[in-house]
GROMACS .gro file of C-alpha atoms in nm:
model
  257
    1UNK     CA    1   5.845   2.037  -3.470
    2UNK     CA    2   5.706   2.386  -3.416
    3UNK     CA    3   5.355   2.266  -3.505
    4UNK     CA    4   5.383   1.967  -3.267
    5UNK     CA    5   5.512   2.175  -2.971
    6UNK     CA    6   5.243   2.442  -3.015
    7UNK     CA    7   4.946   2.214  -2.937
    8UNK     CA    8   5.017   2.151  -2.567
    9UNK     CA    9   5.073   2.524  -2.517
   10UNK     CA   10   4.745   2.608  -2.694
   11UNK     CA   11   4.549   2.350  -2.497
   12UNK     CA   12   4.694   2.470  -2.168
   13UNK     CA   13   4.609   2.830  -2.253
   14UNK     CA   14   4.252   2.740  -2.346
   15UNK     CA   15   4.210   2.541  -2.022
   16UNK     CA   16   4.339   2.836  -1.819
   17UNK     CA   17   4.092   3.072  -1.989
   18UNK     CA   18   3.796   2.839  -1.916
   19UNK     CA   19   3.894   2.799  -1.550
   20UNK     CA   20   3.933   3.173  -1.510
   21UNK     CA   21   3.589   3.231  -1.658
   22UNK     CA   22   3.434   2.983  -1.414
   23UNK     CA   23   3.598   3.154  -1.114
   24UNK     CA   24   3.477   3.496  -1.229
   25UNK     CA   25   3.126   3.360  -1.282
   26UNK     CA   26   3.112   3.232  -0.925
   27UNK     CA   27   3.233   3.553  -0.761
   28UNK     CA   28   2.914   3.760  -0.806
   29UNK     CA   29   2.698   3.482  -0.660
   30UNK     CA   30   2.928   3.451  -0.360
   31UNK     CA   31   2.925   3.826  -0.312
   32UNK     CA   32   2.548   3.831  -0.335
   33UNK     CA   33   2.518   3.565  -0.063
   34UNK     CA   34   2.756   3.758   0.158
   35UNK     CA   35   2.545   4.071   0.115
   36UNK     CA   36   2.220   3.883   0.194
   37UNK     CA   37   2.080   3.915  -0.158
   38UNK     CA   38   1.851   3.686  -0.350
   39UNK     CA   39   2.105   3.406  -0.333
   40UNK     CA   40   2.151   3.433   0.043
   41UNK     CA   41   2.160   3.102   0.229
   42UNK     CA   42   1.853   3.032   0.447
   43UNK     CA   43   1.881   3.025   0.824
   44UNK     CA   44   1.983   2.702   0.991
   45UNK     CA   45   1.715   2.458   1.105
   46UNK     CA   46   1.465   2.590   1.359
   47UNK     CA   47   1.531   2.492   1.720
   48UNK     CA   48   1.288   2.348   1.976
   49UNK     CA   49   1.132   2.638   2.168
   50UNK     CA   50   0.878   2.454   2.380
   51UNK     CA   51   0.779   2.095   2.440
   52UNK     CA   52   0.459   1.968   2.595
   53UNK     CA   53   0.492   1.634   2.772
   54UNK     CA   54   0.188   1.518   2.969
   55UNK     CA   55   0.254   1.399   3.324
   56UNK     CA   56   0.035   1.294   3.614
   57UNK     CA   57   0.104   1.510   3.921
   58UNK     CA   58   0.107   1.359   4.269
   59UNK     CA   59  -0.242   1.289   4.400
   60UNK     CA   60  -0.411   1.291   4.058
   61UNK     CA   61  -0.591   0.967   3.979
   62UNK     CA   62  -0.840   0.848   3.720
   63UNK     CA   63  -0.951   1.034   3.407
   64UNK     CA   64  -0.981   1.399   3.506
   65UNK     CA   65  -0.973   1.744   3.336
   66UNK     CA   66  -0.632   1.862   3.214
   67UNK     CA   67  -0.468   2.116   3.448
   68UNK     CA   68  -0.148   2.318   3.438
   69UNK     CA   69   0.020   2.052   3.650
   70UNK     CA   70  -0.021   1.798   3.369
   71UNK     CA   71   0.252   1.975   3.169
   72UNK     CA   72   0.600   1.863   3.268
   73UNK     CA   73   0.788   2.186   3.185
   74UNK     CA   74   0.702   2.463   3.438
   75UNK     CA   75   0.800   2.725   3.178
   76UNK     CA   76   0.519   2.613   2.944
   77UNK     CA   77   0.178   2.769   3.022
   78UNK     CA   78  -0.154   2.612   2.914
   79UNK     CA   79  -0.441   2.827   2.778
   80UNK     CA   80  -0.803   2.709   2.731
   81UNK     CA   81  -1.040   2.852   2.467
   82UNK     CA   82  -1.409   2.772   2.445
   83UNK     CA   83  -1.631   2.639   2.725
   84UNK     CA   84  -1.568   2.281   2.611
   85UNK     CA   85  -1.191   2.315   2.658
   86UNK     CA   86  -1.222   2.251   3.031
   87UNK     CA   87  -1.361   1.906   2.948
   88UNK     CA   88  -1.035   1.790   2.787
   89UNK     CA   89  -0.939   1.490   2.999
   90UNK     CA   90  -0.629   1.293   3.088
   91UNK     CA   91  -0.607   0.947   2.936
   92UNK     CA   92  -0.376   0.649   2.943
   93UNK     CA   93  -0.112   0.531   3.186
   94UNK     CA   94   0.216   0.710   3.269
   95UNK     CA   95   0.510   0.508   3.135
   96UNK     CA   96   0.299   0.281   2.915
   97UNK     CA   97   0.418   0.213   2.559
   98UNK     CA   98   0.076   0.094   2.439
   99UNK     CA   99  -0.151   0.348   2.613
  100UNK     CA  100   0.076   0.645   2.699
  101UNK     CA  101  -0.048   0.926   2.918
  102UNK     CA  102  -0.209   1.188   2.692
  103UNK     CA  103  -0.500   1.432   2.645
  104UNK     CA  104  -0.841   1.309   2.520
  105UNK     CA  105  -1.135   1.513   2.388
  106UNK     CA  106  -1.430   1.271   2.397
  107UNK     CA  107  -1.610   1.469   2.669
  108UNK     CA  108  -1.561   1.809   2.499
  109UNK     CA  109  -1.922   1.892   2.407
  110UNK     CA  110  -1.832   2.172   2.166
  111UNK     CA  111  -1.543   2.316   1.962
  112UNK     CA  112  -1.236   2.409   2.163
  113UNK     CA  113  -0.873   2.510   2.136
  114UNK     CA  114  -0.581   2.447   2.369
  115UNK     CA  115  -0.264   2.653   2.328
  116UNK     CA  116   0.073   2.677   2.499
  117UNK     CA  117   0.311   2.965   2.555
  118UNK     CA  118   0.661   2.999   2.694
  119UNK     CA  119   0.690   3.217   3.004
  120UNK     CA  120   0.993   3.407   2.874
  121UNK     CA  121   0.971   3.403   2.495
  122UNK     CA  122   0.741   3.456   2.203
  123UNK     CA  123   0.827   3.254   1.891
  124UNK     CA  124   0.933   3.348   1.541
  125UNK     CA  125   0.773   3.070   1.334
  126UNK     CA  126   0.822   3.229   0.994
  127UNK     CA  127   1.037   3.045   0.742
  128UNK     CA  128   1.141   2.717   0.901
  129UNK     CA  129   0.896   2.713   1.194
  130UNK     CA  130   0.726   2.377   1.242
  131UNK     CA  131   0.519   2.162   1.476
  132UNK     CA  132   0.569   1.797   1.566
  133UNK     CA  133   0.298   1.621   1.762
  134UNK     CA  134   0.167   1.276   1.845
  135UNK     CA  135  -0.199   1.240   1.746
  136UNK     CA  136  -0.482   0.992   1.723
  137UNK     CA  137  -0.834   1.061   1.593
  138UNK     CA  138  -1.168   0.886   1.576
  139UNK     CA  139  -1.469   0.946   1.355
  140UNK     CA  140  -1.446   1.258   1.138
  141UNK     CA  141  -1.253   1.453   1.400
  142UNK     CA  142  -0.938   1.638   1.293
  143UNK     CA  143  -0.652   1.800   1.483
  144UNK     CA  144  -0.572   2.147   1.348
  145UNK     CA  145  -0.290   2.388   1.441
  146UNK     CA  146  -0.375   2.713   1.619
  147UNK     CA  147  -0.154   3.017   1.671
  148UNK     CA  148  -0.218   3.334   1.868
  149UNK     CA  149  -0.009   3.630   1.756
  150UNK     CA  150   0.136   3.883   1.999
  151UNK     CA  151  -0.128   4.139   1.890
  152UNK     CA  152  -0.406   3.903   2.004
  153UNK     CA  153  -0.505   3.767   1.662
  154UNK     CA  154  -0.597   3.398   1.678
  155UNK     CA  155  -0.573   3.178   1.369
  156UNK     CA  156  -0.656   2.817   1.286
  157UNK     CA  157  -0.487   2.634   0.999
  158UNK     CA  158  -0.615   2.425   0.712
  159UNK     CA  159  -0.363   2.153   0.801
  160UNK     CA  160  -0.564   1.864   0.948
  161UNK     CA  161  -0.453   1.531   1.092
  162UNK     CA  162  -0.754   1.302   1.059
  163UNK     CA  163  -0.827   0.931   1.022
  164UNK     CA  164  -0.527   0.845   1.242
  165UNK     CA  165  -0.627   0.518   1.412
  166UNK     CA  166  -0.333   0.495   1.654
  167UNK     CA  167  -0.103   0.745   1.823
  168UNK     CA  168   0.131   0.856   1.544
  169UNK     CA  169   0.399   1.126   1.520
  170UNK     CA  170   0.319   1.390   1.257
  171UNK     CA  171   0.538   1.687   1.160
  172UNK     CA  172   0.466   1.986   0.935
  173UNK     CA  173   0.601   2.331   0.853
  174UNK     CA  174   0.382   2.636   0.908
  175UNK     CA  175   0.493   2.790   0.578
  176UNK     CA  176   0.266   2.536   0.402
  177UNK     CA  177  -0.043   2.620   0.610
  178UNK     CA  178  -0.327   2.856   0.516
  179UNK     CA  179  -0.502   3.035   0.802
  180UNK     CA  180  -0.850   3.155   0.898
  181UNK     CA  181  -0.920   3.386   1.189
  182UNK     CA  182  -1.061   3.209   1.496
  183UNK     CA  183  -1.303   3.355   1.749
  184UNK     CA  184  -1.134   3.270   2.082
  185UNK     CA  185  -1.459   3.265   2.281
  186UNK     CA  186  -1.678   3.054   2.050
  187UNK     CA  187  -1.388   2.877   1.872
  188UNK     CA  188  -1.545   2.919   1.529
  189UNK     CA  189  -1.387   3.054   1.211
  190UNK     CA  190  -1.473   3.416   1.128
  191UNK     CA  191  -1.392   3.681   0.869
  192UNK     CA  192  -1.282   4.042   0.905
  193UNK     CA  193  -1.151   4.222   1.209
  194UNK     CA  194  -0.802   4.261   1.343
  195UNK     CA  195  -0.539   4.053   1.169
  196UNK     CA  196  -0.760   3.955   0.877
  197UNK     CA  197  -0.609   4.209   0.638
  198UNK     CA  198  -0.791   4.348   0.334
  199UNK     CA  199  -1.109   4.184   0.210
  200UNK     CA  200  -1.045   3.880  -0.008
  201UNK     CA  201  -1.221   3.831  -0.343
  202UNK     CA  202  -1.495   3.573  -0.400
  203UNK     CA  203  -1.598   3.581  -0.033
  204UNK     CA  204  -1.285   3.391   0.073
  205UNK     CA  205  -1.180   3.428   0.435
  206UNK     CA  206  -0.816   3.321   0.425
  207UNK     CA  207  -0.586   3.557   0.616
  208UNK     CA  208  -0.330   3.688   0.369
  209UNK     CA  209   0.033   3.661   0.486
  210UNK     CA  210  -0.012   3.658   0.866
  211UNK     CA  211   0.300   3.767   1.053
  212UNK     CA  212   0.422   3.438   1.200
  213UNK     CA  213   0.738   3.607   1.329
  214UNK     CA  214   0.531   3.720   1.631
  215UNK     CA  215   0.361   3.408   1.771
  216UNK     CA  216   0.260   3.425   2.138
  217UNK     CA  217   0.085   3.087   2.173
  218UNK     CA  218   0.079   2.763   1.973
  219UNK     CA  219  -0.161   2.473   2.008
  220UNK     CA  220  -0.441   2.273   1.852
  221UNK     CA  221  -0.815   2.282   1.794
  222UNK     CA  222  -1.097   2.035   1.742
  223UNK     CA  223  -1.389   2.211   1.572
  224UNK     CA  224  -1.637   1.926   1.639
  225UNK     CA  225  -1.800   1.819   1.968
  226UNK     CA  226  -1.687   1.488   2.111
  227UNK     CA  227  -1.922   1.191   2.132
  228UNK     CA  228  -1.851   1.096   2.493
  229UNK     CA  229  -1.690   0.780   2.622
  230UNK     CA  230  -1.657   0.477   2.400
  231UNK     CA  231  -1.561   0.439   2.036
  232UNK     CA  232  -1.707   0.748   1.875
  233UNK     CA  233  -1.562   1.087   1.785
  234UNK     CA  234  -1.262   1.236   1.964
  235UNK     CA  235  -0.894   1.327   1.937
  236UNK     CA  236  -0.592   1.219   2.140
  237UNK     CA  237  -0.286   1.442   2.177
  238UNK     CA  238   0.045   1.313   2.307
  239UNK     CA  239   0.377   1.500   2.303
  240UNK     CA  240   0.378   1.837   2.124
  241UNK     CA  241   0.698   2.013   2.010
  242UNK     CA  242   0.722   2.363   1.862
  243UNK     CA  243   1.024   2.471   1.656
  244UNK     CA  244   1.124   2.824   1.561
  245UNK     CA  245   1.331   3.111   1.698
  246UNK     CA  246   1.290   3.244   2.051
  247UNK     CA  247   1.196   3.613   2.074
  248UNK     CA  248   1.220   3.772   2.422
  249UNK     CA  249   0.875   3.889   2.525
  250UNK     CA  250   0.989   4.248   2.590
  251UNK     CA  251   1.114   4.276   2.231
  252UNK     CA  252   0.796   4.118   2.088
  253UNK     CA  253   0.575   4.358   2.284
  254UNK     CA  254   0.778   4.661   2.180
  255UNK     CA  255   0.753   4.567   1.812
  256UNK     CA  256   0.371   4.576   1.829
  257UNK     CA  257   0.360   4.940   1.935
   0.00000   0.00000   0.00000
Protein backbone atom coordinates (compact mmCIF):
# COMPACT_ATOMS: atom_id res chain seq x y z
CA UNK A 1 0.00 0.00 0.00
CA UNK A 2 2.85 2.40 0.78
CA UNK A 3 4.42 1.72 -2.62
CA UNK A 4 1.08 2.29 -4.42
CA UNK A 5 0.30 5.57 -2.59
CA UNK A 6 3.80 6.98 -3.20
CA UNK A 7 3.52 7.12 -7.01
CA UNK A 8 0.88 9.86 -7.30
CA UNK A 9 2.82 11.97 -4.79
CA UNK A 10 6.07 11.48 -6.73
CA UNK A 11 4.45 12.31 -10.06
CA UNK A 12 2.82 15.43 -8.64
CA UNK A 13 6.12 16.58 -7.17
CA UNK A 14 7.95 16.03 -10.45
CA UNK A 15 5.25 17.94 -12.36
CA UNK A 16 5.51 20.85 -9.92
CA UNK A 17 9.29 20.99 -10.35
CA UNK A 18 9.01 21.06 -14.17
CA UNK A 19 6.38 23.83 -14.11
CA UNK A 20 8.48 25.88 -11.71
CA UNK A 21 11.50 25.55 -13.98
CA UNK A 22 9.49 26.75 -16.98
CA UNK A 23 8.24 29.82 -15.08
CA UNK A 24 11.77 30.70 -13.96
CA UNK A 25 13.07 30.27 -17.51
CA UNK A 26 10.51 32.75 -18.84
CA UNK A 27 11.18 35.45 -16.25
CA UNK A 28 14.55 36.66 -17.60
CA UNK A 29 13.17 37.00 -21.13
CA UNK A 30 10.20 38.99 -19.85
CA UNK A 31 12.49 41.19 -17.80
CA UNK A 32 14.72 41.74 -20.81
CA UNK A 33 11.76 42.86 -22.93
CA UNK A 34 10.64 45.22 -20.21
CA UNK A 35 14.12 46.75 -20.08
CA UNK A 36 14.27 47.15 -23.88
CA UNK A 37 17.00 44.55 -24.36
CA UNK A 38 17.68 42.25 -27.27
CA UNK A 39 14.31 40.57 -26.82
CA UNK A 40 12.38 43.85 -26.81
CA UNK A 41 9.19 43.84 -28.87
CA UNK A 42 9.34 45.96 -32.05
CA UNK A 43 7.27 49.11 -32.38
CA UNK A 44 3.71 48.80 -33.61
CA UNK A 45 2.99 49.13 -37.33
CA UNK A 46 4.01 52.41 -38.95
CA UNK A 47 1.19 54.92 -39.47
CA UNK A 48 0.31 56.89 -42.61
CA UNK A 49 2.17 60.22 -42.48
CA UNK A 50 1.28 61.65 -45.87
CA UNK A 51 -0.88 60.64 -48.81
CA UNK A 52 -0.72 61.97 -52.34
CA UNK A 53 -4.02 61.84 -54.20
CA UNK A 54 -4.09 63.55 -57.60
CA UNK A 55 -7.01 65.91 -58.23
CA UNK A 56 -7.94 68.31 -61.00
CA UNK A 57 -8.41 71.84 -59.62
CA UNK A 58 -11.15 74.09 -60.94
CA UNK A 59 -10.34 75.55 -64.33
CA UNK A 60 -7.70 72.95 -65.23
CA UNK A 61 -8.48 71.07 -68.43
CA UNK A 62 -6.61 68.75 -70.77
CA UNK A 63 -3.21 67.17 -70.19
CA UNK A 64 -1.09 69.82 -68.49
CA UNK A 65 2.02 69.99 -66.23
CA UNK A 66 1.53 68.86 -62.63
CA UNK A 67 1.17 71.76 -60.18
CA UNK A 68 0.80 72.03 -56.41
CA UNK A 69 -2.96 72.26 -56.86
CA UNK A 70 -3.04 68.71 -58.25
CA UNK A 71 -2.37 67.32 -54.75
CA UNK A 72 -5.54 66.98 -52.70
CA UNK A 73 -4.00 67.45 -49.23
CA UNK A 74 -2.93 71.10 -48.69
CA UNK A 75 -0.42 69.94 -46.06
CA UNK A 76 1.54 67.93 -48.66
CA UNK A 77 4.07 69.99 -50.64
CA UNK A 78 5.40 68.95 -54.08
CA UNK A 79 9.10 69.35 -55.00
CA UNK A 80 10.54 69.08 -58.54
CA UNK A 81 14.12 67.95 -59.29
CA UNK A 82 15.73 68.08 -62.71
CA UNK A 83 14.68 70.27 -65.65
CA UNK A 84 12.50 67.47 -67.02
CA UNK A 85 10.42 67.32 -63.83
CA UNK A 86 8.30 70.27 -64.95
CA UNK A 87 7.17 68.17 -67.92
CA UNK A 88 5.39 65.62 -65.72
CA UNK A 89 1.80 65.82 -66.94
CA UNK A 90 -1.67 65.06 -65.67
CA UNK A 91 -3.36 62.06 -67.25
CA UNK A 92 -6.67 60.26 -67.08
CA UNK A 93 -10.12 61.28 -65.94
CA UNK A 94 -11.15 62.22 -62.38
CA UNK A 95 -13.46 59.55 -60.96
CA UNK A 96 -12.73 56.98 -63.66
CA UNK A 97 -12.08 53.37 -62.60
CA UNK A 98 -10.39 52.42 -65.89
CA UNK A 99 -8.29 55.56 -66.52
CA UNK A 100 -7.99 57.28 -63.11
CA UNK A 101 -6.50 60.74 -62.81
CA UNK A 102 -2.73 60.35 -62.32
CA UNK A 103 0.74 61.67 -63.23
CA UNK A 104 2.42 60.66 -66.53
CA UNK A 105 6.07 61.07 -67.57
CA UNK A 106 6.03 60.55 -71.36
CA UNK A 107 7.01 64.17 -72.06
CA UNK A 108 9.85 64.23 -69.49
CA UNK A 109 12.86 64.54 -71.82
CA UNK A 110 15.44 63.63 -69.17
CA UNK A 111 15.81 62.02 -65.73
CA UNK A 112 13.74 63.60 -62.98
CA UNK A 113 12.55 63.16 -59.43
CA UNK A 114 9.35 64.30 -57.74
CA UNK A 115 9.19 64.33 -53.94
CA UNK A 116 6.64 65.26 -51.30
CA UNK A 117 6.97 66.67 -47.81
CA UNK A 118 4.57 67.36 -44.96
CA UNK A 119 4.34 71.00 -43.91
CA UNK A 120 4.58 70.21 -40.20
CA UNK A 121 6.55 66.98 -39.88
CA UNK A 122 9.63 65.18 -41.05
CA UNK A 123 9.35 61.36 -41.08
CA UNK A 124 11.13 58.61 -39.21
CA UNK A 125 11.17 55.81 -41.81
CA UNK A 126 13.65 53.56 -40.04
CA UNK A 127 12.48 50.11 -38.99
CA UNK A 128 8.91 49.71 -40.23
CA UNK A 129 8.79 52.67 -42.64
CA UNK A 130 7.25 51.81 -46.00
CA UNK A 131 5.79 53.18 -49.22
CA UNK A 132 2.62 52.12 -51.01
CA UNK A 133 1.97 53.47 -54.48
CA UNK A 134 -0.02 52.79 -57.62
CA UNK A 135 2.24 52.47 -60.66
CA UNK A 136 2.26 51.63 -64.34
CA UNK A 137 5.31 51.51 -66.62
CA UNK A 138 6.07 51.17 -70.30
CA UNK A 139 9.24 50.14 -72.10
CA UNK A 140 12.27 49.71 -69.84
CA UNK A 141 11.21 52.53 -67.52
CA UNK A 142 11.24 51.89 -63.77
CA UNK A 143 9.80 53.75 -60.78
CA UNK A 144 12.36 54.09 -57.98
CA UNK A 145 11.95 55.50 -54.45
CA UNK A 146 13.71 58.74 -53.53
CA UNK A 147 14.27 60.21 -50.08
CA UNK A 148 15.77 63.54 -49.07
CA UNK A 149 17.15 63.59 -45.53
CA UNK A 150 16.85 66.61 -43.25
CA UNK A 151 20.56 67.40 -43.78
CA UNK A 152 19.95 67.78 -47.54
CA UNK A 153 21.28 64.39 -48.65
CA UNK A 154 19.24 62.94 -51.52
CA UNK A 155 19.16 59.19 -52.16
CA UNK A 156 17.61 56.92 -54.77
CA UNK A 157 16.88 53.27 -54.05
CA UNK A 158 17.61 50.04 -55.89
CA UNK A 159 13.95 49.03 -55.50
CA UNK A 160 12.40 49.30 -58.98
CA UNK A 161 8.84 48.73 -60.17
CA UNK A 162 9.13 47.92 -63.87
CA UNK A 163 7.23 45.98 -66.53
CA UNK A 164 3.91 46.89 -64.88
CA UNK A 165 1.42 46.98 -67.79
CA UNK A 166 -1.55 48.38 -65.86
CA UNK A 167 -1.98 50.59 -62.80
CA UNK A 168 -1.15 48.28 -59.89
CA UNK A 169 -0.71 48.84 -56.15
CA UNK A 170 2.80 48.01 -54.94
CA UNK A 171 4.06 48.17 -51.34
CA UNK A 172 7.58 47.80 -49.92
CA UNK A 173 9.55 48.49 -46.75
CA UNK A 174 12.54 50.83 -46.86
CA UNK A 175 14.59 48.52 -44.64
CA UNK A 176 15.02 46.23 -47.68
CA UNK A 177 16.25 49.00 -49.99
CA UNK A 178 19.87 49.87 -50.83
CA UNK A 179 20.62 53.51 -51.62
CA UNK A 180 22.87 55.57 -53.89
CA UNK A 181 23.37 59.31 -53.54
CA UNK A 182 21.44 61.36 -56.11
CA UNK A 183 22.50 64.69 -57.58
CA UNK A 184 19.34 66.82 -57.15
CA UNK A 185 20.12 69.12 -60.09
CA UNK A 186 21.07 66.55 -62.75
CA UNK A 187 19.16 63.63 -61.16
CA UNK A 188 22.00 61.18 -61.73
CA UNK A 189 23.62 58.79 -59.25
CA UNK A 190 26.92 59.97 -57.77
CA UNK A 191 29.54 58.86 -55.26
CA UNK A 192 31.17 60.68 -52.36
CA UNK A 193 30.15 63.91 -50.69
CA UNK A 194 27.82 64.57 -47.82
CA UNK A 195 25.83 61.59 -46.63
CA UNK A 196 27.84 59.03 -48.59
CA UNK A 197 29.89 57.91 -45.59
CA UNK A 198 33.33 56.31 -45.85
CA UNK A 199 34.61 55.07 -49.20
CA UNK A 200 33.30 51.63 -50.12
CA UNK A 201 35.60 48.86 -51.37
CA UNK A 202 35.67 47.66 -54.98
CA UNK A 203 34.48 51.05 -56.27
CA UNK A 204 30.95 50.45 -54.96
CA UNK A 205 28.82 53.53 -54.39
CA UNK A 206 26.14 52.24 -52.02
CA UNK A 207 25.50 54.56 -49.08
CA UNK A 208 26.19 52.59 -45.92
CA UNK A 209 23.42 52.76 -43.29
CA UNK A 210 21.77 56.10 -44.19
CA UNK A 211 19.85 57.63 -41.29
CA UNK A 212 16.24 57.09 -42.37
CA UNK A 213 14.98 58.40 -39.03
CA UNK A 214 15.39 61.92 -40.47
CA UNK A 215 13.55 61.96 -43.81
CA UNK A 216 12.40 65.38 -45.03
CA UNK A 217 10.93 64.41 -48.43
CA UNK A 218 9.79 61.16 -50.05
CA UNK A 219 9.00 60.53 -53.69
CA UNK A 220 9.98 58.77 -56.89
CA UNK A 221 12.39 59.03 -59.79
CA UNK A 222 12.55 57.94 -63.41
CA UNK A 223 16.19 57.88 -64.55
CA UNK A 224 15.32 57.56 -68.27
CA UNK A 225 13.87 60.19 -70.65
CA UNK A 226 10.33 59.62 -71.81
CA UNK A 227 9.53 58.83 -75.44
CA UNK A 228 6.71 61.34 -75.89
CA UNK A 229 3.06 60.64 -76.56
CA UNK A 230 1.95 57.22 -77.71
CA UNK A 231 2.97 53.73 -76.65
CA UNK A 232 6.65 54.11 -75.86
CA UNK A 233 8.56 54.67 -72.63
CA UNK A 234 7.01 56.35 -69.60
CA UNK A 235 5.72 55.85 -66.06
CA UNK A 236 2.32 56.50 -64.50
CA UNK A 237 1.94 57.29 -60.79
CA UNK A 238 -1.39 57.16 -59.02
CA UNK A 239 -1.96 57.39 -55.26
CA UNK A 240 1.18 57.46 -53.09
CA UNK A 241 1.16 56.71 -49.34
CA UNK A 242 4.10 57.07 -46.96
CA UNK A 243 4.17 55.24 -43.61
CA UNK A 244 6.46 55.91 -40.66
CA UNK A 245 6.56 58.06 -37.53
CA UNK A 246 5.92 61.80 -37.60
CA UNK A 247 8.81 63.94 -36.28
CA UNK A 248 8.01 67.64 -35.66
CA UNK A 249 10.20 69.74 -37.94
CA UNK A 250 11.65 71.79 -35.06
CA UNK A 251 12.92 68.61 -33.40
CA UNK A 252 14.33 67.23 -36.68
CA UNK A 253 16.19 70.49 -37.38
CA UNK A 254 17.62 70.65 -33.86
CA UNK A 255 18.94 67.09 -34.10
CA UNK A 256 21.03 68.01 -37.17
CA UNK A 257 23.00 70.68 -35.33
